Tab-separated table of C-alpha atoms in Angstrom:
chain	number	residue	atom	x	y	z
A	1	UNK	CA	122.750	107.445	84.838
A	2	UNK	CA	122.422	110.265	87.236
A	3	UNK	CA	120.215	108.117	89.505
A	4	UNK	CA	123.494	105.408	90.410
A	5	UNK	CA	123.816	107.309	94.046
A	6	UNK	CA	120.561	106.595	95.073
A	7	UNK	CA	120.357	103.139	93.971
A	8	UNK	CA	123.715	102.593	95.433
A	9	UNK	CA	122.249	104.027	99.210
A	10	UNK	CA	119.359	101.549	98.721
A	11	UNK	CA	121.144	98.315	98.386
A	12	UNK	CA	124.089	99.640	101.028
A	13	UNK	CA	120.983	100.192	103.586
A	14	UNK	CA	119.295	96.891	102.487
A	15	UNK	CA	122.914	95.087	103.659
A	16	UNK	CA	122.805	97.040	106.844
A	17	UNK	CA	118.952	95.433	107.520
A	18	UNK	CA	119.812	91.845	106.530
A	19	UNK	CA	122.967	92.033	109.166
A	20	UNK	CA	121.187	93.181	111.993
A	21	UNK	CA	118.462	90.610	111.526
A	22	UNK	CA	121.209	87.741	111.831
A	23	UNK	CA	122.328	89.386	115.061
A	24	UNK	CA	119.001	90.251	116.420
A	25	UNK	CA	116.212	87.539	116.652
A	26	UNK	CA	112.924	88.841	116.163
A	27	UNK	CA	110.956	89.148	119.037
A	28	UNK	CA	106.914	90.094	118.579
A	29	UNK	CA	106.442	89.917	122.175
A	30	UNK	CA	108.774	92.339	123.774
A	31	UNK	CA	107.085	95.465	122.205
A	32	UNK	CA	103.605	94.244	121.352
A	33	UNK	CA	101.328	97.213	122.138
A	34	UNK	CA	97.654	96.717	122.151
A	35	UNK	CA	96.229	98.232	118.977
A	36	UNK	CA	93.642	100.009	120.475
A	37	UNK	CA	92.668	101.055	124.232
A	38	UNK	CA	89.312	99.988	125.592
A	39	UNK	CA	86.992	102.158	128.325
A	40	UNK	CA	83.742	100.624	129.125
A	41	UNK	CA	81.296	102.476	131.726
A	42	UNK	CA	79.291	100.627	133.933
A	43	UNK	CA	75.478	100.263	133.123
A	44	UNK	CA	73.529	103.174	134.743
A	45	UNK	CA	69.812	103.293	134.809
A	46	UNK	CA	68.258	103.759	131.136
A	47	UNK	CA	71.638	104.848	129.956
A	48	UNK	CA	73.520	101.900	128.035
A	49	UNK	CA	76.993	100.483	128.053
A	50	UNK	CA	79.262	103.073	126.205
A	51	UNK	CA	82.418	102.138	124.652
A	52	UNK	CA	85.966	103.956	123.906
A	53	UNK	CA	88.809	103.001	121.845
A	54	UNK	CA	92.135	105.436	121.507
A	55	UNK	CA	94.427	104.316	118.541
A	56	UNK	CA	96.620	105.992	115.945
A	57	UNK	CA	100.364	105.665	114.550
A	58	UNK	CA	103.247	107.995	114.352
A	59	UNK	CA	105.559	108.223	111.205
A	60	UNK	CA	108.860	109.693	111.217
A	61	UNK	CA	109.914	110.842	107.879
A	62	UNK	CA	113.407	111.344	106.749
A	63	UNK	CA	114.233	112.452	103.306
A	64	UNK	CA	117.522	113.483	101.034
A	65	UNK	CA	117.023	114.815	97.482
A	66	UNK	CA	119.610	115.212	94.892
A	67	UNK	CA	119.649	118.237	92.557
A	68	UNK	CA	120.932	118.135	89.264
A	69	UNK	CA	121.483	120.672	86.551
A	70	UNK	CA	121.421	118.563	83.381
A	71	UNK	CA	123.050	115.168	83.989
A	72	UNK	CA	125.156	117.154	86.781
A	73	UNK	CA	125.010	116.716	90.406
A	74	UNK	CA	124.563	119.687	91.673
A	75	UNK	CA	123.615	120.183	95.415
A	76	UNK	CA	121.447	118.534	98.301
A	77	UNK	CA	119.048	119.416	100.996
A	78	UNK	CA	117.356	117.019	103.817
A	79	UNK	CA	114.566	117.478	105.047
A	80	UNK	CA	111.752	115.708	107.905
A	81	UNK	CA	108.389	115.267	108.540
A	82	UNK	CA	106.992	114.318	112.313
A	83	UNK	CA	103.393	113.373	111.623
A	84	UNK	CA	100.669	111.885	114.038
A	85	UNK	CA	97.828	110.598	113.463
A	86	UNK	CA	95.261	110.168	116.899
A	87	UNK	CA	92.179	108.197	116.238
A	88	UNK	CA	88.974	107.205	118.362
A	89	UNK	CA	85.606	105.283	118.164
A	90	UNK	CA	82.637	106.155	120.887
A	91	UNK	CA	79.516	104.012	121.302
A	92	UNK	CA	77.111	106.634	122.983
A	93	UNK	CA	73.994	104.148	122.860
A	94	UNK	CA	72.042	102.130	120.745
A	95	UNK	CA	72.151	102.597	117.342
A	96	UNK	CA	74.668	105.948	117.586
A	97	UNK	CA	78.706	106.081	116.941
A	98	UNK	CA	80.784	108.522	117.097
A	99	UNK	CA	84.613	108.980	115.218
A	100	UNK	CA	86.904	111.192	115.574
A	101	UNK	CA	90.931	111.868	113.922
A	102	UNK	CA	93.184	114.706	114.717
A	103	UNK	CA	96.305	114.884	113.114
A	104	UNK	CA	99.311	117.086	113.276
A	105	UNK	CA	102.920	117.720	111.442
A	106	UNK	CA	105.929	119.397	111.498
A	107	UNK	CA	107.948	119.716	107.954
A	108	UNK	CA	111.232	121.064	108.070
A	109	UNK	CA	113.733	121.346	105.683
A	110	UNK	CA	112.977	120.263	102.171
A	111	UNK	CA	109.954	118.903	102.839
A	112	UNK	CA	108.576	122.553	104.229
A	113	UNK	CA	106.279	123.273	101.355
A	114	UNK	CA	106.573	127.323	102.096
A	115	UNK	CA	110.278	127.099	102.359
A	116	UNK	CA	110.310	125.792	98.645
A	117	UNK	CA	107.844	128.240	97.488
A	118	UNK	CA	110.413	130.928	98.695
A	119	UNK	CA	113.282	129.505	97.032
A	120	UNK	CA	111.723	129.232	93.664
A	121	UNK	CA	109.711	132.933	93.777
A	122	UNK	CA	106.748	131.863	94.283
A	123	UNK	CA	106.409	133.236	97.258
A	124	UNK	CA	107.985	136.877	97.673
A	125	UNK	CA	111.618	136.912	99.938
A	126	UNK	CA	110.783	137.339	103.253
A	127	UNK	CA	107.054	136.234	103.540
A	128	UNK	CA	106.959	134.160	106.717
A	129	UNK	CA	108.606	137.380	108.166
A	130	UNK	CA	105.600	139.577	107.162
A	131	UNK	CA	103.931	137.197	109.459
A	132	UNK	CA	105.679	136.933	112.775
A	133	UNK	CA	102.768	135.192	114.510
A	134	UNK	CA	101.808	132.496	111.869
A	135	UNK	CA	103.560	129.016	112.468
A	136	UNK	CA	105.233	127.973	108.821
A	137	UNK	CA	106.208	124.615	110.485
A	138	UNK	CA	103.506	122.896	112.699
A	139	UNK	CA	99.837	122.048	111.163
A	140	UNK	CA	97.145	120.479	113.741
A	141	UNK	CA	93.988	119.771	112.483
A	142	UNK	CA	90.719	118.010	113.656
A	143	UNK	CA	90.239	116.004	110.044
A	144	UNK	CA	87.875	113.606	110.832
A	145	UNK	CA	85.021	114.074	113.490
A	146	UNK	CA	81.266	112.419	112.898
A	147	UNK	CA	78.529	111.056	114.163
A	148	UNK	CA	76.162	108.540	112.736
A	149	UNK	CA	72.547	107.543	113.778
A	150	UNK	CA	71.264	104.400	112.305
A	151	UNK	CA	67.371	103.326	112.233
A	152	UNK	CA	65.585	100.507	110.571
A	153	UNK	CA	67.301	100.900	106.794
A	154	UNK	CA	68.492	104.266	107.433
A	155	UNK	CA	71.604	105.694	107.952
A	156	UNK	CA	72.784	109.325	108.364
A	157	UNK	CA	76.237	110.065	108.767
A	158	UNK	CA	77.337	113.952	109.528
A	159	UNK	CA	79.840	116.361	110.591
A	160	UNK	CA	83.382	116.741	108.852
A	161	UNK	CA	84.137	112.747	107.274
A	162	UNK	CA	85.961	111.095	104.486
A	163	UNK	CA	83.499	110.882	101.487
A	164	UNK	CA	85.761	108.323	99.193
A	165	UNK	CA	83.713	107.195	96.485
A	166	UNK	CA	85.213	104.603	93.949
A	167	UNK	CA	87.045	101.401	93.637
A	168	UNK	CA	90.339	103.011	92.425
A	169	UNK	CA	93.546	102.492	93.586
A	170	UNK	CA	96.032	104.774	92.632
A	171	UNK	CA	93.569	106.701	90.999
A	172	UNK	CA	89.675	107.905	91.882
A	173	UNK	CA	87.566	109.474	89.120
A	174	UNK	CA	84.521	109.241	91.436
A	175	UNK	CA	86.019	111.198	94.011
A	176	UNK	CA	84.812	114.771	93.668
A	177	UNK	CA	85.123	116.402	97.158
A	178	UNK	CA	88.310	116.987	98.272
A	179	UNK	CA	91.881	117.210	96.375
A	180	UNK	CA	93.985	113.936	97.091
A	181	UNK	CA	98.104	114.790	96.989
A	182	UNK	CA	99.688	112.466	94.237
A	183	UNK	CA	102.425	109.499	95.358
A	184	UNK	CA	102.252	110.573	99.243
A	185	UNK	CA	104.233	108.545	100.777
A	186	UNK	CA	103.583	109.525	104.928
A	187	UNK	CA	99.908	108.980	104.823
A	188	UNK	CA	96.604	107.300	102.896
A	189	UNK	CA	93.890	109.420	105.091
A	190	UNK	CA	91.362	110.434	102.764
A	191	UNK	CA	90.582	114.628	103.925
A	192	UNK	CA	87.798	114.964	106.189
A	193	UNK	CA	84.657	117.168	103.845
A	194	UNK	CA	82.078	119.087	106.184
A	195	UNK	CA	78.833	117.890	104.974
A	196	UNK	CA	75.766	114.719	105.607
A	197	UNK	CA	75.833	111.681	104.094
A	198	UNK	CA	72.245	109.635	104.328
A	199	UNK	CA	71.921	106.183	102.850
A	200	UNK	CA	69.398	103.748	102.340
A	201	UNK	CA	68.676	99.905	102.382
A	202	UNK	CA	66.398	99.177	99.293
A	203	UNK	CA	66.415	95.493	99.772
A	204	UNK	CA	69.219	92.889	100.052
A	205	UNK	CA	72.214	93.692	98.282
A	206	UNK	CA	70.893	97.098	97.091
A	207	UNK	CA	71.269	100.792	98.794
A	208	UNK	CA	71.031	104.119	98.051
A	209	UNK	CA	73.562	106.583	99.029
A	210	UNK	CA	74.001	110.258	98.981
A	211	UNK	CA	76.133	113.218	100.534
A	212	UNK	CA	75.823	116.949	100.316
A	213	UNK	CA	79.309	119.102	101.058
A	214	UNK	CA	79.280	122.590	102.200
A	215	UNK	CA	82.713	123.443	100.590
A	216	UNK	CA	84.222	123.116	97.334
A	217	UNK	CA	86.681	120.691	96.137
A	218	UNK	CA	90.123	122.844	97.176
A	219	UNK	CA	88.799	123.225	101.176
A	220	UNK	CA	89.800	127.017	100.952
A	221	UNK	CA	90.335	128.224	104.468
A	222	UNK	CA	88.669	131.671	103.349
A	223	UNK	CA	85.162	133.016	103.897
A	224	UNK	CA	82.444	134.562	100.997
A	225	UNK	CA	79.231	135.446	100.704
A	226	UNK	CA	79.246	132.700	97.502
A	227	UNK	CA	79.522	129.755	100.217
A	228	UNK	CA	76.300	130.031	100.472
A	229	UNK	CA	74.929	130.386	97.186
A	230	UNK	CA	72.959	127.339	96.091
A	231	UNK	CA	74.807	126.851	93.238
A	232	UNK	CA	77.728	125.886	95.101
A	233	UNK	CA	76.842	123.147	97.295
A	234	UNK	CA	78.817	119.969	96.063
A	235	UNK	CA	76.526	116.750	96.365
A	236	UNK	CA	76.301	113.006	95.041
A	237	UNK	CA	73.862	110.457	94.886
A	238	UNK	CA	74.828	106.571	94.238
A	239	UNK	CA	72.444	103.343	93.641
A	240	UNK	CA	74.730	100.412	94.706
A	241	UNK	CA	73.879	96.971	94.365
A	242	UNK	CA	75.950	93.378	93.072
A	243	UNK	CA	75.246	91.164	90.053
A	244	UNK	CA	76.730	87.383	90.632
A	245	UNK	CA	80.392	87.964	92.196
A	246	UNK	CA	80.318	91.634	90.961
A	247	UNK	CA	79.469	94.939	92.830
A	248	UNK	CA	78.545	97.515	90.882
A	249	UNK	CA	77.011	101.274	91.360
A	250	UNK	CA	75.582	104.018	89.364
A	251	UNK	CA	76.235	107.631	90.676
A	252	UNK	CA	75.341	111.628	89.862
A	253	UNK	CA	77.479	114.254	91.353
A	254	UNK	CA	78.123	117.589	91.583
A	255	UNK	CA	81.744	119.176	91.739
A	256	UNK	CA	82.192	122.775	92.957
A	257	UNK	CA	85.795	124.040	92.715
A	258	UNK	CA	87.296	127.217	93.667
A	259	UNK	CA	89.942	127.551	91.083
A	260	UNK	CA	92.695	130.728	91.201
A	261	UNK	CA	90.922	132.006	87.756
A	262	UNK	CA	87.107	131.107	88.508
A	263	UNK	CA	84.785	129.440	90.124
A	264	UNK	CA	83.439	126.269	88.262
A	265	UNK	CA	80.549	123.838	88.474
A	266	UNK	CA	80.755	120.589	86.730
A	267	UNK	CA	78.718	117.649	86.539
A	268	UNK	CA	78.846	113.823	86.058
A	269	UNK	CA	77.572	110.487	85.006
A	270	UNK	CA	79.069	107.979	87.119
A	271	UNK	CA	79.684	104.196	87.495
A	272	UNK	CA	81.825	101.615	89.309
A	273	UNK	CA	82.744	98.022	89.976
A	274	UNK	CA	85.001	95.468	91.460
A	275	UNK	CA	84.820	91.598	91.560
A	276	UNK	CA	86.410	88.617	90.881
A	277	UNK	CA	87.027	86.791	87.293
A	278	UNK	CA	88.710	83.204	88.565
A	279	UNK	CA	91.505	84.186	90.763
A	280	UNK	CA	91.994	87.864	89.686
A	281	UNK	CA	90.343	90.729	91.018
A	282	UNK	CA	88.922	93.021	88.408
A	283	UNK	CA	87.677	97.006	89.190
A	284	UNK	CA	87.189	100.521	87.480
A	285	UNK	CA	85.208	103.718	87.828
A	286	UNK	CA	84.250	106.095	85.417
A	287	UNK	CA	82.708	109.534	84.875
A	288	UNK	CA	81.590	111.430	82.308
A	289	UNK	CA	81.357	115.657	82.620
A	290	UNK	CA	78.620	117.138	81.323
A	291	UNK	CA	79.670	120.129	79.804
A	292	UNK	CA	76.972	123.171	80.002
A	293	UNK	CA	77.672	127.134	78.276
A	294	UNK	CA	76.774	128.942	81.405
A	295	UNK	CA	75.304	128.061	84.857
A	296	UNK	CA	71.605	128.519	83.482
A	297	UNK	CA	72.242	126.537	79.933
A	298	UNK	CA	71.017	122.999	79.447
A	299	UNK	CA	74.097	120.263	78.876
A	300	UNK	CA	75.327	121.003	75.262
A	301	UNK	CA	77.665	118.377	74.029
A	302	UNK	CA	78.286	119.743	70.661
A	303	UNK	CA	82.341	120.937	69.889
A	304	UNK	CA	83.544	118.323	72.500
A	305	UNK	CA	84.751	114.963	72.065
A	306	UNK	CA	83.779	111.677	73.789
A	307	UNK	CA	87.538	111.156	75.229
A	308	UNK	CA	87.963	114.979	77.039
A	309	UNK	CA	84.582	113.917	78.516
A	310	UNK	CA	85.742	111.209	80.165
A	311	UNK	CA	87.749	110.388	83.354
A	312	UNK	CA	88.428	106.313	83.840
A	313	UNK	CA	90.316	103.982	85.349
A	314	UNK	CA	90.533	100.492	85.375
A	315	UNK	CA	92.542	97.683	86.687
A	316	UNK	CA	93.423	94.418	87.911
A	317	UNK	CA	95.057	92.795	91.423
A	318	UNK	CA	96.554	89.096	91.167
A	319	UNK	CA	99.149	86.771	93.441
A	320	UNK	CA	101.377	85.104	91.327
A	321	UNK	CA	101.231	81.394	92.308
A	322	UNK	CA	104.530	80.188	91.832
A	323	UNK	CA	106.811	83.417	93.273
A	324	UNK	CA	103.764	84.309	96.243
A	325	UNK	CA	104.029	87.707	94.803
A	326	UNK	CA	101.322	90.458	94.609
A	327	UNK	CA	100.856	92.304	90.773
A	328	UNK	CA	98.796	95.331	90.467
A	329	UNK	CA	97.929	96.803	86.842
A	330	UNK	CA	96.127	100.116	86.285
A	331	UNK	CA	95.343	102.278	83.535
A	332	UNK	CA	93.980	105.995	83.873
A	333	UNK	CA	92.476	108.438	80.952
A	334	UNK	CA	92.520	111.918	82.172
A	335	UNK	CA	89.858	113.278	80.122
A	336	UNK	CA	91.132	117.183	81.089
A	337	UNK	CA	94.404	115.900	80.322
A	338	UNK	CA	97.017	117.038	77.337
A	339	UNK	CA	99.068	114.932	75.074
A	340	UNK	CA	101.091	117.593	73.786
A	341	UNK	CA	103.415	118.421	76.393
A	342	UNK	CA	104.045	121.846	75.466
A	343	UNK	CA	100.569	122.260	76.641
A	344	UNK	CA	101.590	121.596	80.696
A	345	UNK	CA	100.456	124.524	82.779
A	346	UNK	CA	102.283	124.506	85.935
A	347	UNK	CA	99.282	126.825	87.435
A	348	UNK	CA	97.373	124.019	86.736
A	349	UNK	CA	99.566	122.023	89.603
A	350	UNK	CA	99.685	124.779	91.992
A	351	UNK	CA	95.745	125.543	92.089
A	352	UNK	CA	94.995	121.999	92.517
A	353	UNK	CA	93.086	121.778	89.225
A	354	UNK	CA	94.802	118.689	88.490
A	355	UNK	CA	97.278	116.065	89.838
A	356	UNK	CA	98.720	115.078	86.636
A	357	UNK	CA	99.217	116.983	83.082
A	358	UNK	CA	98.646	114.346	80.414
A	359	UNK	CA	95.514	112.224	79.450
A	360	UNK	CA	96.763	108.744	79.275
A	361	UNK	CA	98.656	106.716	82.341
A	362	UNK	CA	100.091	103.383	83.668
A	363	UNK	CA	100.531	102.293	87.001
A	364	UNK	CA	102.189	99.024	87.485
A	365	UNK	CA	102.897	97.677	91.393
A	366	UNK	CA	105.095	94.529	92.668
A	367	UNK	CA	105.942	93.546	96.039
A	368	UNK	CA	106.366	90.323	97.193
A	369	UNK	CA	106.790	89.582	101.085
A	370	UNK	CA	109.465	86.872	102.393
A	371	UNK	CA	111.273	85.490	105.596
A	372	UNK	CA	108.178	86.886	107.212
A	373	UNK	CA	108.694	90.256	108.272
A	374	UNK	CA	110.200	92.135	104.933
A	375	UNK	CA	108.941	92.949	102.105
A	376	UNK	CA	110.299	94.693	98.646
A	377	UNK	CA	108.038	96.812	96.411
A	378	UNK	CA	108.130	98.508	93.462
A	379	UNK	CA	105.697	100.859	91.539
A	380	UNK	CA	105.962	103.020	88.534
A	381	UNK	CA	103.850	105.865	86.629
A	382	UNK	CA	103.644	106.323	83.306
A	383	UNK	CA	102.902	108.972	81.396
A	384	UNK	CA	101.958	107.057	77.888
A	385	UNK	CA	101.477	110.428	76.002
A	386	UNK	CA	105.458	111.786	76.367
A	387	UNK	CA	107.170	108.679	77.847
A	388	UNK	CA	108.202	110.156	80.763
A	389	UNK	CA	107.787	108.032	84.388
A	390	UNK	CA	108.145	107.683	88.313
A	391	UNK	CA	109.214	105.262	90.037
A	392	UNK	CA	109.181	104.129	93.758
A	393	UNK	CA	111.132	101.334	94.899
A	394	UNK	CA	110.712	100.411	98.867
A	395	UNK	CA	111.971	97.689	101.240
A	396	UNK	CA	110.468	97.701	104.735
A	397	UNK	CA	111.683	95.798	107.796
A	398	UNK	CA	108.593	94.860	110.862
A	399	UNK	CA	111.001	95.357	113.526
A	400	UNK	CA	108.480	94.518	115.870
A	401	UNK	CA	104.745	93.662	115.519
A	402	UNK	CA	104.207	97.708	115.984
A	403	UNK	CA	107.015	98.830	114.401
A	404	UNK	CA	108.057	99.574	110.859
A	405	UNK	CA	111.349	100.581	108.958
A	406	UNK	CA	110.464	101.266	105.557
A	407	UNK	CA	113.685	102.582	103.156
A	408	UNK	CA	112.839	103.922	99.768
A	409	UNK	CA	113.278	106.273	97.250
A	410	UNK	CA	111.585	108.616	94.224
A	411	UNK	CA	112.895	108.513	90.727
A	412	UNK	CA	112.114	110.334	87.672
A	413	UNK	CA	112.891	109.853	84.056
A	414	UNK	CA	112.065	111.349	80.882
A	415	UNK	CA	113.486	114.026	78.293
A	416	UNK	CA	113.077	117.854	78.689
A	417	UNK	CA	109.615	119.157	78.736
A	418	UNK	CA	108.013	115.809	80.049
A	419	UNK	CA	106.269	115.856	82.864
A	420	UNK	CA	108.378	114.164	85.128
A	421	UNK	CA	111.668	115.330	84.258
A	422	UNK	CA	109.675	118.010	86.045
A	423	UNK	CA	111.129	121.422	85.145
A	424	UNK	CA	108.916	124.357	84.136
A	425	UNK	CA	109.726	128.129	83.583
A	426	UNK	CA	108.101	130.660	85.730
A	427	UNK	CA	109.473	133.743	84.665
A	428	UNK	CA	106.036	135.154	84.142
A	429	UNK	CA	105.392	134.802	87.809
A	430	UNK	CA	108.685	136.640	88.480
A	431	UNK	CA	110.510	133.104	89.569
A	432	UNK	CA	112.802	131.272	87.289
A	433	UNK	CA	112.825	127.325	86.672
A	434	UNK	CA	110.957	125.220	89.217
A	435	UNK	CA	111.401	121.507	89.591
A	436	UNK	CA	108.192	120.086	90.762
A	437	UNK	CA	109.851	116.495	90.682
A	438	UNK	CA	113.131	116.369	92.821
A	439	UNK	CA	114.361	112.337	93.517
A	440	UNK	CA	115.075	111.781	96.433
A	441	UNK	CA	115.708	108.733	99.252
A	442	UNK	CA	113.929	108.729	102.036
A	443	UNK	CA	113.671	106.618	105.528
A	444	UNK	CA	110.271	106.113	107.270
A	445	UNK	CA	109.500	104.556	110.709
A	446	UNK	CA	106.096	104.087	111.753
A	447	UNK	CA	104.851	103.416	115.239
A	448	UNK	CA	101.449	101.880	115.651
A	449	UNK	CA	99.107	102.529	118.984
């Protein structure tokens, strides 16, 4: 099998980790940084006591991939990704809170995104040079920054925020705001959405909760006189409230994306709910489109079937008694989705349209954590309509109590044409094959502040 040599660097770097914990006794202590830093400012006058708290993590990402032609090794690249992540929390005064997260990168090598663009013709030779100002290397962005005012039952949230709707784990039907990359492995942020987000305490147990975006689903970093057309305002409006041991929420929402063909508007019927059935934790979410002719048409449902209409997922989280391990189990339908997979439209990838080709999927996830500070994972994907699958294997060391080695590793199976052997011919684009799904090992540390 044509993944051996990275299975073979995992357990050799696993034996390096077990050898210098022997020599090196595990001290918390030594480089145990405060998770968060705390101003206060004296009381002045009418003006209340306002609060501060700096905190964030750095990741350093190193990663090796292995490209084959057939069952043939054929060449390598490595790559790196510096990421930081800077967070903060203000108290202004009573009833008012502030948040804030800036992040910035710098990918090099394989993991440059425009690099690889260049190498399979996606992008023309020489692009960056057309540009000799722009910066192909370092992103810095203000992604989070909002402010939120709270009175009696009332809540109003605004400014640029995660809106993360859903009980999903690996998967979020519900979330209809913002594209979410698939398997990223440096961060879980969800992407700060410009917009307000009011809510409301009915009674006890029960709210009502809304949001209104003022860009569409891909965050184009373009300007048009369409922004501001009515008709293009995402929103979503949720009634939440729990039966027994279950929460559960009905929701309406609006998705506006900005596609590379057209502009659409869809909207959904949506639901949710988590809770606990003896010692296992149940949840799923659910929407259904509403498919309409035209902007101006009522919903028309005839000439589509129940299971395109539909975008699910449901699962279940459990700790094995006996072995103290953690099991996750989730299954996604795709409504969009194809099962035919001489249907996959790479286009359909590279606009952000979807995250996945097919309509049916698995996700299984083990890890089990033992002598304390290590712990070994494992999850898969499967794609049940053409067999193919990905799987991520990790073991991660807590050096120290604010310090984390993590070693793991991306591998893809399946026959030719599935979607995560990965290979798709863009000749019509003036390219040649691209492989969207490159395995690869890769070694993460992770410094917490």
């Amino acid at each position: 099998m044509k993944r051996t040599i990275i299975l073979s660097i995992i357990v050799l770097f696993t034996t390096l980790v077990f050898s210098f914990a022997a020599e090196d006794e595990y001290d918390s202590d030594l480089f145990d940084i405060p998770d968060d830093v705390v101003t206060e400012a004296e009381e002045s006058g009418s003006f209340t006591e306002e609060t501060f708290s700096l905190y964030g993590y750095l990741v350093n990402f190193l990663a090796i991939d292995f490209i084959y032609d057939g069952d043939e090794f054929d060449t390598s690249y490595v790559g790196n990704i510096s990421y930081l992540r800077l967070k903060g929390d203000w108290n202004p005064g009573e009833n008012l809170s502030f948040h804030a997260e800036m992040s910035y990168d710098a990918k090099l090598g394989n993991q440059n995104p425009t690099m690889l663009f260049e190498h399979y013709g996606i992008l023309s030779a020489g692009y960056q040079a057309d540009f000799p100002r722009g910066d192909f290397i370092q992103t810095f962005n203000f992604d989070h920054f909002y402010g939120k005012m709270s009175i009696w039952r009332f809540d109003l949230q605004f400014g640029k925020m995660p809106i993360a709707w859903g009980t999903g784990y690996a998967f979020n039907p519900t979330q209809k705001v913002s594209l979410v990359p698939f398997m990223n492995t440096i961060t879980e942020e969800t992407p700060g959405t410009y917009g307000i987000a009011p809510a409301f305490s009915l009674f006890p147990g029960y709210a009502i909760e809304g949001y209104a975006a003022f860009q569409d689903k891909s965050h184009k970093t373009t300007s048009a006189i369409e922004d501001g057309d009515w008709n293009n305002l995402p929103y979503g409006i949720k009634l939440k409230g729990n039966i027994g041991s279950f929460d559960l929420s009905l929701s309406w929402i609006k998705e506006v994306l900005y596609a590379e063909t057209a502009h659409t508007r869809s909207y959904y019927a949506g639901m949710d709910f988590a809770g606990g059935i003896w010692d296992v934790n149940v949840y799923g979410e659910a929407v259904v489109n509403l498919p309409r002719n035209s902007d101006d048409s009522a919903f028309d449902f005839e000439g589509h079937e129940a299971k395109d209409l539909l975008e699910a997922c449901a699962g279940f989280f459990y700790t094995i008694p006996v072995i103290e391990a953690d099991a996750r189990c989730e299954y996604y339908h795709q409504g969009n989705g194809v099962t035919d997979m001489k249907e996959y439209n790479v286009l359909d990838y590279l606009s952000g349209e979807k995250i996945l080709m097919g309509e049916d999927y698995l996700f299984l996830y083990l890890d089990k954590t033992f002598l304390d500070y290590y712990k070994v994972s494992a999850g898969a994907f499967f794609n049940l309509n053409d067999g193919s699958c990905a799987l991520i294997p990790v073991i991660s060391y807590d050096m120290y109590a604010n310090f984390q080695v993590e070693l793991g590793s991306t591998l893809f199976f399946g026959k030719k044409g599935s979607e995560f052997y990965g290979e798709y011919d863009l000749s019509f684009m003036g390219s040649t094959i691209i492989d969207m799904v490159q395995p690869l090992v890769y070694l993460k540390c992770k410094l917490s502040f």
